[in-house]
Amino acid sequence: MTQSSTLSRIARRDFVKASALAGGGLLLSALFPSSRAIAAAKGSSVFAPNFYIKIASDGLVTLISKNPEIGQGIKTSLPMIIAEELEVPWENVTVEQVGYVQGLQGWQGAGGSGATPGHYHNFRKVGAVGRTMLEQAAAQKWSVPVEECQADQGFVKHTKSKKKLAYKDLVDIAAKLEAPDPDSVTLKDPKNFKLLGRRIGGVDNHAIVTGGPLFGIDQQHEGLLYASFVRSPTFGDKVRTANLDTIKRMTGVVDAFIIEGTDDRFGLQPGVAIVAHDTWTAFKAQQSLQVLWEQSDTAEQNSFLYQEKAQSLASEQGKQLRSDGDVENVFKNAPHVVEASYDYPYLSHTNLEPQNTTALFKDGVMEIWSPSQNPGSGHGQVKNLFKLADDKVIVHMTRIGGGFGRRLMADFICEAAAIAHRLEGRPVKVTWTREQDMRHDYYRAAGWHHFKGAVGDDGKLAAWSDHFITLGLNSTEQTGHGAGISSDEFPVRFIDNARLTQTILPSNVPMGWWRAPGSCAIAWAVQSFVDELAEKAGRDPLEFRLEILGPDRSLEPAGRGVPYNAGRMKGVLRLAAEKADWGKKLPKGQGQGIAFHFSHMGYVAVVAEVTVTQNGSLTVNSLIAGVDVGPIVNLSGAENQVQGSMLDALSSAWNQEITIENGRVRQGNFDDSPLLRIAQSPKLEVHFDQTDNPPTGLGEPAFPPTTPAISNAIYAATGKRIRTLPFTKTDLSWTS
């Protein structure tokens, strides 16, 4: 059984020592000490051809996981890639989570579905280097040509004599060898893979189901203090005064003080820290806290004002992002023109594990334990905040109870560090309440689309126009994080006459990356309007989409971006349609909907089937996905990612929204922004088209097409279009 553990601070020191002994040698643009250097640093017999592999003389194989684990499965799948090329049985592997280490090859974070494509090829080389050296060690021991030695599942075999040696018997020899150039090693033929593509359970599964202390919120340390941090309910406010003496006199409270914060909207924010002997006391003290806030102009901002402004601008032309052909002339002469407006709200990330971090400042060193998606950012911000040297900030990565982009920010890390810096020598854990988590987020931006489309008498899409109205952080020139739109957004590139314009409304509400940023909402609007045009053209929604995609080919982006392969998208459309029995006869009140989207280099189509009662009660019966992200690393994890994306999309579209009232978030908990319940979950099917393309990530691509597939199914069942999210804003009742 594969096990998981976390590297201690000592192991990190070993790495630093070994790096120095290795003379700063680089492997794959990373710090990769040699086997001899690591063995010398640890004072034991170990074969460690690089930072990611350790094989001990007792046969224990340890593989390093360097990226944060959020439930996306990379703590399992990335070491699987190494294990495949290393030729080691998975049941003999222990996976260790390393903390943040400067200089490692590739981003040591989690987001953007980038872990698999960013590491697949290099991690194959990492494993192949180890395998090659073990084969060389066996050849040396047997005094035979290395070409006659073949690694196979923890052994090296001599192909002629049939002799074999276990890896553990080769550790001493292999540890003395120089590692080959990673570009020179031979990689396995994928058809000979023994591990990749199989269903492999997560290395943390046992600890999760037995309540093991994996997450940031689980952290316990001797002498630990517990803190809460109170920000203004209105974005941008600063602290004038607070009744600190009253709070300090409360039983169980250790200290209370004001933190000024910085001007960095993604770093340390102004507020009041309350430190206590337990979390309950810290939370309870918040209720007695009275703060006089220096009010910002955010108090004048409201969701309904954004809505009114967007509606007034809809028919105007914004800043031109792209214009192909002669759109206006086609609209003027087309026999069928359709116009429609779509809008969606702000959304919170609603991580089930609220924001938290534990920090200890002692002997000039800041040590941090945090569920961060971006530990490098936390390291850098804390270093700059307190003018510390790089090696005086240590960041340990815990497992993360939901991220979706929220934990790319370091604000909660900075809070814990600031409080720990004040209480030097005592570890402090900062934990947010659910209300704080929902009201102090970096939200998925609200947005508005005013579409106009033309179809000819031949039933083909002739022209397309989208005026996209979005939000900027106090700017009319720059969109908020995750709030923009690509100038290549479908159906641009696929039709001759297309126009895309954009207007940015200024807002002081923090915005940030969300799951499938931008695409998560834009795809709903675009694919819903495509359905409207298909109906106007008298076409089947599937055939209409296939025709727009056109012949199999790869279309290059106009600017920054990636090529769009029409054949791969058509493949997943047909796959999902086939598995869902697309077009089957259904009674009134039941319907199918289809949608697709290209996101994070992944091609996904979804077919939804719903039932809506005459009084408007919605049941989503099934969601069936066709997916092409190239070869699959871990089939179990891949399926889970697609299933989770579809459920997340359904949950956010059905019930959730964030409303701004006088610069404050109205919603505060799951009672007024509810998550999907188990009883509402549909049947889920995931079908992979494993094409011969480089593998890409799966954390996000299945989210964008899910919501429009459901919306289109609702229309098929009821005749009512969903043009505003969440679904609960539309009366779905119908008459026969």
XYZ file of C-alpha atoms in Angstrom:
736
model
C 0.000 0.000 0.000
C 1.395 3.371 -1.006
C 1.817 5.689 1.944
C 2.010 9.428 2.360
C 3.964 11.539 4.775
C 5.166 15.100 5.150
C 8.804 16.131 5.018
C 10.065 17.601 8.248
C 12.061 20.787 8.621
C 15.129 18.568 9.069
C 14.585 17.038 5.629
C 14.482 20.512 4.147
C 17.778 21.333 5.830
C 19.225 18.108 4.418
C 18.228 19.284 0.974
C 19.877 22.659 1.457
C 23.066 21.006 2.741
C 23.083 18.533 -0.120
C 22.557 21.305 -2.637
C 25.649 23.063 -1.345
C 27.669 19.862 -1.437
C 26.549 19.278 -5.011
C 28.209 22.529 -5.983
C 24.987 24.109 -7.198
C 24.589 21.649 -10.084
C 21.335 21.947 -12.021
C 19.082 19.240 -13.428
C 16.067 20.252 -15.516
C 16.628 23.837 -14.373
C 16.166 22.706 -10.757
C 18.402 22.141 -7.761
C 19.236 18.450 -8.047
C 21.975 17.260 -5.685
C 23.814 14.090 -6.561
C 23.332 10.756 -4.802
C 26.726 11.109 -3.155
C 25.911 14.582 -1.867
C 22.603 13.516 -0.349
C 24.125 10.400 1.187
C 26.868 12.517 2.747
C 24.346 15.030 4.064
C 22.147 12.367 5.628
C 24.976 10.164 6.826
C 23.299 7.028 5.462
C 23.258 4.769 2.425
C 20.678 6.127 0.024
C 20.368 6.348 -3.720
C 18.993 9.763 -4.622
C 19.679 10.555 -8.268
C 17.767 13.808 -7.929
C 15.550 15.755 -5.563
C 12.482 13.639 -6.258
C 13.739 10.073 -5.723
C 15.214 8.337 -2.680
C 15.796 4.582 -2.522
C 17.135 3.317 0.790
C 19.233 0.210 1.342
C 16.203 -1.470 2.930
C 14.325 -1.077 -0.359
C 12.068 1.773 0.727
C 11.279 4.011 -2.259
C 10.346 7.597 -1.449
C 9.056 9.983 -4.106
C 8.668 13.688 -3.475
C 5.497 15.673 -4.155
C 6.348 19.345 -4.600
C 2.980 20.885 -5.501
C 0.053 21.674 -3.182
C -2.654 19.026 -2.940
C -6.188 20.465 -3.036
C -8.048 17.275 -3.849
C -7.070 17.441 -7.511
C -4.900 14.364 -6.988
C -1.456 15.609 -8.003
C 0.130 14.313 -4.806
C -0.644 10.916 -6.318
C -0.506 11.470 -10.080
C 2.797 13.364 -10.352
C 4.754 10.747 -8.364
C 3.040 8.107 -10.527
C 4.763 9.608 -13.570
C 8.142 9.244 -11.870
C 7.337 5.725 -10.655
C 6.366 4.612 -14.158
C 9.723 5.505 -15.647
C 11.619 4.398 -12.531
C 10.045 0.943 -12.937
C 9.009 0.607 -9.317
C 5.810 -1.090 -8.047
C 3.387 1.539 -6.758
C 2.690 -0.458 -3.604
C 6.359 -0.048 -2.644
C 6.256 3.748 -2.861
C 5.933 6.300 -0.076
C 5.066 9.848 -1.151
C 6.386 12.771 0.877
C 5.077 16.323 0.643
C 7.901 18.843 0.572
C 7.540 22.430 1.715
C 8.283 25.449 -0.436
C 11.795 25.298 -1.909
C 13.119 28.169 -3.994
C 14.665 27.230 -7.304
C 12.760 24.063 -8.112
C 11.941 23.540 -11.782
C 8.376 24.566 -12.552
C 5.909 26.561 -10.490
C 5.492 25.085 -7.013
C 1.828 25.959 -6.881
C -1.571 24.647 -7.881
C -3.919 26.387 -10.287
C -4.800 26.729 -13.928
C -4.845 22.954 -14.498
C -1.125 23.258 -15.097
C 0.449 20.556 -12.927
C 0.184 17.659 -15.380
C 1.201 19.474 -18.586
C 3.871 21.377 -16.678
C 5.557 18.291 -15.244
C 4.667 15.255 -17.360
C 7.649 15.210 -19.690
C 10.243 16.360 -17.157
C 9.034 13.966 -14.461
C 9.287 11.106 -16.927
C 12.935 12.112 -17.346
C 13.357 12.279 -13.562
C 12.239 8.657 -13.259
C 14.183 7.527 -16.315
C 17.412 8.968 -14.884
C 16.965 6.815 -11.777
C 16.150 3.711 -13.822
C 19.162 4.245 -16.078
C 21.522 4.575 -13.114
C 20.189 1.396 -11.502
C 20.742 -0.461 -14.764
C 24.283 0.945 -14.876
C 24.856 -0.206 -11.287
C 23.722 -3.736 -12.130
C 25.950 -3.815 -15.199
C 28.900 -2.778 -13.044
C 28.121 -5.424 -10.408
C 27.775 -8.199 -12.992
C 30.548 -6.870 -15.274
C 28.244 -7.007 -18.282
C 27.230 -4.422 -20.910
C 24.516 -2.109 -19.646
C 22.497 -2.930 -22.770
C 21.951 -6.409 -21.288
C 20.389 -4.989 -18.108
C 16.713 -4.122 -17.908
C 14.830 -2.594 -14.979
C 11.491 -4.191 -14.220
C 9.261 -3.424 -11.223
C 11.880 -2.953 -8.541
C 14.481 -5.303 -9.990
C 17.169 -5.158 -12.657
C 17.332 -8.297 -14.794
C 20.199 -9.602 -16.890
C 18.499 -10.493 -20.157
C 20.971 -13.248 -21.061
C 21.525 -15.090 -17.776
C 18.071 -14.266 -16.334
C 19.757 -13.191 -13.085
C 18.132 -10.309 -11.237
C 18.950 -7.910 -8.434
C 16.534 -5.922 -6.285
C 16.945 -2.161 -6.317
C 17.927 -2.249 -2.637
C 20.937 -4.394 -3.522
C 22.142 -1.755 -5.978
C 21.832 1.314 -3.749
C 25.489 1.499 -2.699
C 26.822 1.235 -6.250
C 24.189 3.506 -7.811
C 24.785 6.171 -5.162
C 28.378 6.536 -6.356
C 27.492 7.041 -10.017
C 27.193 10.361 -11.784
C 23.690 11.074 -13.009
C 23.367 11.151 -16.806
C 22.092 14.163 -18.700
C 18.295 13.872 -18.436
C 17.977 14.683 -22.128
C 20.089 11.623 -22.947
C 18.022 8.955 -21.202
C 15.564 6.732 -23.047
C 11.905 7.094 -22.115
C 9.532 4.158 -22.156
C 7.154 3.576 -25.042
C 3.709 4.531 -23.663
C 2.292 1.229 -24.893
C 4.537 -0.441 -22.289
C 3.254 1.618 -19.363
C 2.334 -0.523 -16.359
C 1.066 2.190 -14.016
C -0.075 5.248 -15.945
C -3.685 5.081 -17.063
C -4.742 2.780 -14.230
C -7.132 3.590 -11.381
C -4.956 4.438 -8.382
C -6.351 5.588 -5.043
C -5.076 8.797 -3.504
C -2.054 8.459 -1.240
C -3.864 10.453 1.466
C -7.111 8.471 1.300
C -6.525 6.441 4.461
C -5.548 9.497 6.481
C -8.589 11.387 5.198
C -11.161 8.732 6.115
C -9.544 8.142 9.514
C -9.378 11.835 10.375
C -5.632 12.232 10.049
C -4.198 15.727 10.649
C -3.535 16.626 7.025
C -5.101 20.043 6.610
C -4.018 23.487 7.672
C -6.833 23.723 10.166
C -5.560 20.508 11.834
C -2.198 22.004 12.826
C -1.238 21.612 16.480
C 1.947 22.823 18.175
C 3.111 23.030 21.757
C 1.995 26.298 23.307
C -0.269 27.120 20.351
C -2.344 30.288 20.568
C -5.485 30.875 18.519
C -6.322 34.092 16.723
C -9.109 35.713 14.791
C -8.674 38.703 12.529
C -11.498 41.176 12.039
C -11.686 43.251 8.865
C -14.185 45.934 7.998
C -17.387 44.605 6.443
C -16.910 47.294 3.778
C -14.063 46.714 1.335
C -11.170 49.155 1.620
C -11.870 50.542 5.103
C -9.053 51.151 7.586
C -9.104 51.038 11.394
C -9.359 54.273 13.344
C -9.942 52.982 16.869
C -11.212 49.873 18.653
C -12.188 48.943 22.222
C -9.022 46.904 22.698
C -8.883 47.270 26.498
C -12.340 45.721 26.823
C -11.341 42.776 24.653
C -8.066 42.225 26.539
C -9.953 41.957 29.850
C -12.090 39.069 28.571
C -11.359 35.654 30.077
C -9.128 33.572 27.829
C -7.981 36.488 25.673
C -4.198 36.875 25.486
C -3.943 40.058 23.438
C -5.774 42.316 21.004
C -4.202 44.870 18.710
C -4.644 46.813 15.481
C -2.793 45.813 12.334
C -2.424 48.669 9.861
C -2.182 46.498 6.776
C -0.641 47.464 3.452
C -1.857 48.956 0.189
C -1.510 45.564 -1.507
C -5.053 44.308 -2.087
C -3.723 40.738 -2.224
C -1.543 40.988 0.880
C -1.956 42.066 4.491
C -5.242 43.925 5.025
C -6.129 46.381 7.819
C -7.942 44.924 10.809
C -7.953 43.949 14.457
C -6.272 40.791 15.768
C -7.678 38.946 18.772
C -5.434 36.262 20.300
C -6.782 33.720 22.785
C -6.142 30.327 24.347
C -8.727 28.674 22.095
C -10.620 29.364 18.884
C -14.021 29.654 20.565
C -12.839 32.459 22.830
C -11.255 34.308 19.904
C -14.470 34.015 17.885
C -16.657 35.007 20.822
C -14.547 38.081 21.528
C -15.335 39.321 18.011
C -18.934 39.827 19.116
C -17.819 42.352 21.740
C -15.370 44.123 19.462
C -16.327 47.671 18.521
C -14.330 49.264 15.716
C -14.551 52.750 14.274
C -13.646 52.350 10.607
C -12.257 54.982 8.279
C -14.745 54.505 5.473
C -13.733 54.157 1.831
C -15.854 55.052 -1.187
C -16.740 51.366 -1.618
C -19.810 52.031 0.534
C -21.411 53.641 -2.524
C -21.182 50.449 -4.604
C -24.133 48.095 -5.101
C -24.906 45.120 -7.317
C -28.127 46.690 -8.563
C -26.204 49.777 -9.717
C -23.799 47.607 -11.722
C -26.823 45.887 -13.255
C -28.504 49.160 -14.192
C -25.321 50.549 -15.713
C -24.659 47.381 -17.709
C -28.200 47.340 -19.069
C -27.938 50.974 -20.135
C -24.688 50.236 -22.004
C -25.738 46.950 -23.595
C -26.810 48.312 -26.978
C -23.755 50.574 -27.268
C -20.411 49.523 -28.675
C -17.579 49.020 -26.233
C -13.860 48.923 -26.898
C -13.211 46.720 -29.902
C -11.270 43.563 -29.086
C -11.777 41.918 -32.452
C -13.646 42.509 -35.700
C -13.643 40.067 -38.614
C -15.508 40.554 -41.876
C -18.458 42.945 -42.223
C -20.729 42.187 -39.286
C -23.081 45.147 -39.678
C -23.702 44.479 -43.342
C -24.568 40.851 -42.632
C -26.966 41.873 -39.863
C -28.593 44.372 -42.203
C -29.264 41.789 -44.896
C -29.715 38.567 -42.924
C -33.175 36.956 -42.965
C -32.948 35.969 -39.297
C -31.364 38.073 -36.542
C -31.508 37.230 -32.835
C -30.586 39.474 -29.893
C -30.361 38.461 -26.239
C -28.677 39.571 -23.028
C -27.176 37.287 -20.393
C -25.828 38.143 -16.941
C -24.248 36.389 -13.989
C -23.334 37.476 -10.444
C -20.252 37.640 -8.297
C -19.427 34.265 -6.731
C -17.462 33.269 -3.655
C -15.073 30.323 -3.696
C -16.841 28.772 -0.671
C -13.904 26.578 0.362
C -15.133 24.011 2.870
C -11.967 24.543 4.908
C -12.072 28.236 5.853
C -8.908 30.295 5.455
C -6.310 29.542 8.109
C -2.567 29.577 8.705
C -0.276 28.755 11.621
C 2.888 30.810 12.084
C 5.809 30.909 14.509
C 8.381 33.706 14.631
C 11.404 32.616 16.638
C 15.119 33.415 16.523
C 14.601 35.634 13.502
C 12.924 32.874 11.483
C 9.271 32.933 10.364
C 7.921 29.400 10.027
C 4.529 28.949 8.386
C 2.114 26.041 7.976
C -0.553 26.944 5.450
C -3.097 25.463 3.008
C -1.776 27.662 0.220
C -2.119 27.130 -3.514
C 0.789 29.492 -4.059
C 3.383 29.069 -1.288
C 5.943 31.047 -3.260
C 3.719 34.111 -3.095
C 3.248 33.683 0.646
C 6.991 33.273 1.111
C 7.722 36.413 -0.882
C 5.086 38.582 0.770
C 6.092 37.598 4.298
C 9.774 38.084 3.460
C 9.090 41.594 2.166
C 6.650 42.463 4.935
C 9.216 41.895 7.682
C 12.437 42.476 5.694
C 13.627 38.892 6.185
C 16.182 36.978 4.144
C 14.955 34.200 1.868
C 16.166 31.452 4.189
C 14.502 33.086 7.188
C 11.012 32.262 5.902
C 9.996 28.589 5.870
C 6.661 27.584 4.353
C 5.228 24.121 4.983
C 2.439 23.028 2.651
C -0.521 21.273 4.252
C -3.284 19.553 2.345
C -5.940 22.046 1.233
C -9.661 21.691 1.899
C -10.768 23.369 -1.304
C -9.031 26.122 -3.208
C -10.496 26.905 -6.650
C -8.174 29.922 -6.898
C -8.953 31.539 -3.533
C -5.762 30.322 -1.911
C -3.575 31.710 -4.669
C -3.754 34.894 -2.597
C -1.577 35.301 0.498
C -3.707 37.649 2.614
C -4.513 35.012 5.253
C -0.846 33.943 5.391
C 0.221 37.540 6.009
C -2.311 37.862 8.839
C -0.867 34.880 10.694
C 2.699 36.069 10.107
C 1.903 39.578 11.357
C 0.317 38.253 14.538
C 3.142 35.752 15.141
C 5.706 38.512 14.608
C 4.017 40.509 17.361
C 3.949 37.477 19.709
C 7.498 36.287 19.083
C 8.263 32.787 20.318
C 4.645 31.568 20.419
C 2.994 29.655 17.563
C -0.307 31.218 16.492
C -3.074 29.765 14.362
C -5.404 32.202 12.582
C -8.772 30.729 11.613
C -11.571 32.510 9.786
C -15.269 32.040 10.460
C -17.511 30.971 7.588
C -18.930 34.497 7.429
C -15.457 36.026 7.176
C -14.556 33.533 4.470
C -17.579 34.443 2.357
C -17.413 38.202 2.950
C -13.676 38.693 2.430
C -13.051 36.730 -0.734
C -11.552 37.555 -4.111
C -14.726 36.946 -6.071
C -15.534 35.566 -9.477
C -16.490 38.769 -11.256
C -20.036 39.490 -12.329
C -20.564 39.984 -16.058
C -23.026 40.905 -18.775
C -23.200 39.868 -22.445
C -25.327 41.502 -25.110
C -25.389 39.152 -28.089
C -26.551 39.595 -31.634
C -26.429 36.787 -34.164
C -27.547 36.216 -37.739
C -28.456 32.964 -39.488
C -29.156 32.538 -43.162
C -31.956 30.693 -44.915
C -29.452 27.858 -45.313
C -29.478 27.420 -41.522
C -25.865 28.488 -41.091
C -24.432 30.994 -38.627
C -23.615 34.095 -40.679
C -22.535 36.693 -38.100
C -21.896 37.048 -34.387
C -21.531 40.026 -32.045
C -20.861 40.065 -28.309
C -20.657 43.247 -26.244
C -19.117 41.997 -23.007
C -19.482 44.229 -19.953
C -17.247 43.305 -17.050
C -15.600 44.793 -13.983
C -12.216 46.338 -13.249
C -10.624 46.970 -9.869
C -11.187 50.731 -9.738
C -10.417 50.838 -13.440
C -12.159 51.260 -16.776
C -9.041 50.093 -18.633
C -7.969 46.900 -16.873
C -10.274 44.018 -15.945
C -10.134 42.408 -12.523
C -8.339 39.087 -12.161
C -10.250 36.433 -14.086
C -12.756 38.992 -15.385
C -11.571 39.370 -18.974
C -12.474 37.630 -22.218
C -10.255 36.213 -24.939
C -10.326 37.854 -28.350
C -10.441 34.288 -29.708
C -13.579 33.287 -27.776
C -15.754 30.856 -29.742
C -17.236 31.223 -32.347
C -14.519 33.728 -33.331
C -11.975 32.007 -35.624
C -14.735 29.702 -36.916
C -16.905 32.202 -38.809
C -16.050 34.980 -41.238
C -18.088 37.763 -39.626
C -17.558 38.220 -35.897
C -17.182 41.144 -33.520
C -16.192 41.232 -29.867
C -16.256 44.436 -27.813
C -15.744 45.091 -24.119
C -16.734 47.715 -21.566
C -15.188 47.768 -18.088
C -17.121 49.129 -15.101
C -14.962 50.265 -12.148
C -15.467 48.401 -8.878
C -13.690 48.285 -5.529
C -14.868 44.747 -4.820
C -11.868 42.356 -4.794
C -11.830 39.930 -7.709
C -9.677 36.893 -8.226
C -9.161 33.687 -10.123
C -11.955 31.171 -9.811
C -12.325 27.634 -11.104
C -11.881 27.974 -14.880
C -11.519 31.762 -14.535
C -13.521 33.681 -17.103
C -14.559 30.533 -18.947
C -16.721 29.341 -16.040
C -19.308 32.020 -16.850
C -18.523 33.116 -20.405
C -19.093 29.590 -21.735
C -22.575 29.555 -20.182
C -23.559 32.755 -21.974
C -21.952 31.852 -25.317
C -23.200 28.267 -25.496
C -26.693 29.274 -24.390
C -26.913 31.867 -27.155
C -25.578 29.331 -29.674
C -28.614 27.241 -28.740
C -30.909 30.189 -29.420
C -29.373 30.587 -32.861
C -29.677 26.859 -33.574
C -33.383 27.047 -32.814
C -33.804 30.114 -35.029
C -32.039 28.247 -37.814
C -34.305 25.238 -37.329
C -31.279 23.050 -36.653
C -30.450 20.308 -34.204
C -28.186 21.886 -31.529
C -25.519 19.203 -31.973
C -25.419 19.406 -35.766
C -25.427 23.220 -35.631
C -22.319 23.168 -33.412
C -20.540 20.576 -35.530
C -21.152 22.681 -38.627
C -19.738 25.825 -36.998
C -16.613 23.903 -35.994
C -16.202 22.886 -39.623
C -13.566 20.521 -41.011
C -10.943 18.911 -38.805
C -8.106 21.415 -38.486
C -6.107 23.409 -35.972
C -6.902 27.130 -35.800
C -4.161 29.440 -34.611
C -4.868 32.181 -32.049
C -4.944 35.818 -33.082
C -2.831 36.912 -30.129
C -1.662 35.201 -26.987
C -3.307 31.848 -26.656
C -3.157 28.307 -27.948
C -4.328 26.588 -31.130
C -7.887 25.243 -31.184
C -8.272 21.795 -32.745
C -11.703 21.494 -34.333
C -11.371 17.744 -34.833
C -10.727 17.075 -31.160
C -13.725 19.178 -30.139
C -15.978 17.435 -32.637
C -14.719 14.138 -31.259
C -15.847 14.869 -27.701
C -19.160 16.305 -28.915
C -19.940 13.100 -30.760
C -18.696 10.993 -27.852
C -20.908 12.726 -25.284
C -23.897 12.685 -27.648
C -23.494 8.978 -28.342
C -23.188 8.029 -24.670
C -26.210 10.190 -23.769
C -28.392 8.860 -26.605
C -28.724 12.418 -27.891
C -32.013 13.251 -29.561
C -34.085 10.540 -27.907
C -37.791 11.215 -27.507
C -38.682 12.730 -24.151
C -42.045 13.854 -22.760
C -42.882 17.479 -21.979
C -41.098 18.493 -18.805
C -37.984 16.507 -19.691
C -35.190 17.697 -21.932
C -31.630 17.266 -23.098
C -29.092 20.037 -23.574
C -25.620 20.026 -25.052
C -22.647 22.384 -24.816
C -18.883 22.354 -25.261
C -15.902 24.493 -24.381
C -12.153 24.605 -24.927
C -10.483 25.562 -21.662
C -6.984 25.094 -20.228
C -6.033 23.131 -23.350
C -8.793 20.600 -22.654
C -11.698 19.678 -24.946
C -14.941 18.863 -23.125
C -18.562 18.433 -24.194
C -21.425 17.780 -21.786
C -24.944 16.489 -22.355
C -27.403 17.215 -19.547
C -30.807 15.646 -19.028
C -33.319 17.304 -16.708
C -36.866 16.992 -15.466
C -38.894 20.085 -14.553
C -42.316 19.689 -12.963
C -45.171 21.968 -14.003
C -44.726 23.976 -10.804
C -41.080 24.598 -11.730
C -39.249 22.079 -9.540
C -35.937 21.148 -11.190
C -34.189 17.777 -11.139
C -30.963 17.264 -13.035
C -31.114 13.594 -13.976
C -27.717 13.111 -15.581
C -24.571 14.836 -16.777
C -22.536 12.951 -19.364
C -19.143 14.272 -20.409
C -16.896 13.558 -23.359
C -13.325 14.605 -22.569
C -10.086 14.857 -24.540
C -7.046 15.911 -22.531
C -4.675 13.465 -24.168
C -3.476 10.377 -22.276
C -4.722 9.920 -18.715
C -2.232 9.601 -15.861
C -4.554 8.323 -13.110
C -7.971 7.222 -14.331
C -9.526 7.412 -10.872
C -8.277 10.925 -10.243
C -9.187 12.061 -13.757
C -12.766 10.866 -13.399
C -13.017 12.525 -9.998
C -11.824 15.824 -11.412
C -14.430 15.838 -14.176
C -17.186 14.737 -11.806
C -16.207 17.400 -9.283
C -16.124 20.096 -11.955
C -19.599 19.200 -13.190
C -21.038 19.164 -9.661
C -19.320 22.459 -8.846
C -20.782 24.032 -11.980
C -24.252 22.748 -11.140
C -24.011 23.953 -7.542
C -22.869 27.466 -8.413
C -25.409 27.887 -11.218
C -28.393 26.558 -9.314
C -28.243 28.480 -6.047
C -25.200 30.637 -5.485
C -24.556 34.358 -5.810
C -22.795 37.176 -4.007
C -24.670 40.461 -3.782
C -22.996 43.767 -2.940
C -25.069 46.163 -0.839
C -23.450 49.477 0.128
C -19.976 48.063 -0.352
C -20.658 44.956 1.728
C -21.392 41.333 0.868
C -24.942 40.468 1.909
C -24.483 36.697 2.003
C -22.580 35.174 4.910
C -23.105 31.446 5.061
C -24.517 28.445 3.246
C -28.072 29.265 4.312
C -28.180 32.228 1.907
C -25.696 30.930 -0.681
C -26.380 27.188 -0.515
C -24.192 24.457 -1.914
C -25.572 21.502 -3.850
C -26.975 18.779 -1.589
C -26.387 15.070 -2.093
C -30.055 14.504 -2.926
C -29.741 17.004 -5.795
C -26.727 15.296 -7.367
C -27.346 13.710 -10.778
C -25.964 10.570 -12.335
C -22.509 11.359 -13.676
C -20.713 9.705 -16.565
C -17.227 10.532 -17.808
C -15.910 9.198 -21.112
C -12.350 9.889 -22.219
C -11.152 10.126 -25.795
C -7.465 9.434 -25.143
C -5.934 10.951 -28.244
C -2.228 10.879 -28.996
C -1.556 14.419 -27.788
C 0.477 15.770 -24.863
C -1.518 15.375 -21.624
C -3.211 18.450 -20.216
C -4.865 19.257 -16.885
C -8.349 18.406 -15.662
C -9.058 20.714 -12.738
C -11.117 23.112 -14.824
C -12.067 22.139 -18.415
C -15.264 20.254 -17.502
C -16.747 23.157 -15.534
C -17.495 25.659 -18.349
C -19.701 23.484 -20.627
C -21.734 22.004 -17.771
C -23.838 25.055 -16.880
C -24.968 25.816 -20.470
C -25.746 22.144 -21.076
C -28.123 22.271 -18.093
C -29.614 25.619 -19.169
C -30.233 24.283 -22.659
C -31.829 21.139 -21.233
C -34.142 23.283 -19.098
C -35.243 25.135 -22.220
C -35.882 21.859 -24.033
C -38.029 20.726 -21.098
C -39.958 23.944 -20.431
C -39.540 26.390 -23.313
C -37.980 28.892 -20.886
C -34.532 30.359 -21.473
C -32.182 30.889 -18.536
C -30.531 34.245 -19.208
C -29.687 35.142 -15.600
C -27.799 33.119 -13.016
C -28.470 31.508 -10.636
C -31.294 29.310 -11.958
C -33.447 30.224 -8.960
C -33.967 33.712 -10.422
C -36.053 32.238 -13.266
C -39.583 30.894 -12.873
C -39.406 27.433 -14.442
C -43.088 26.567 -14.154
C -44.850 25.581 -17.383
C -48.252 24.576 -18.693
C -49.067 21.697 -21.007
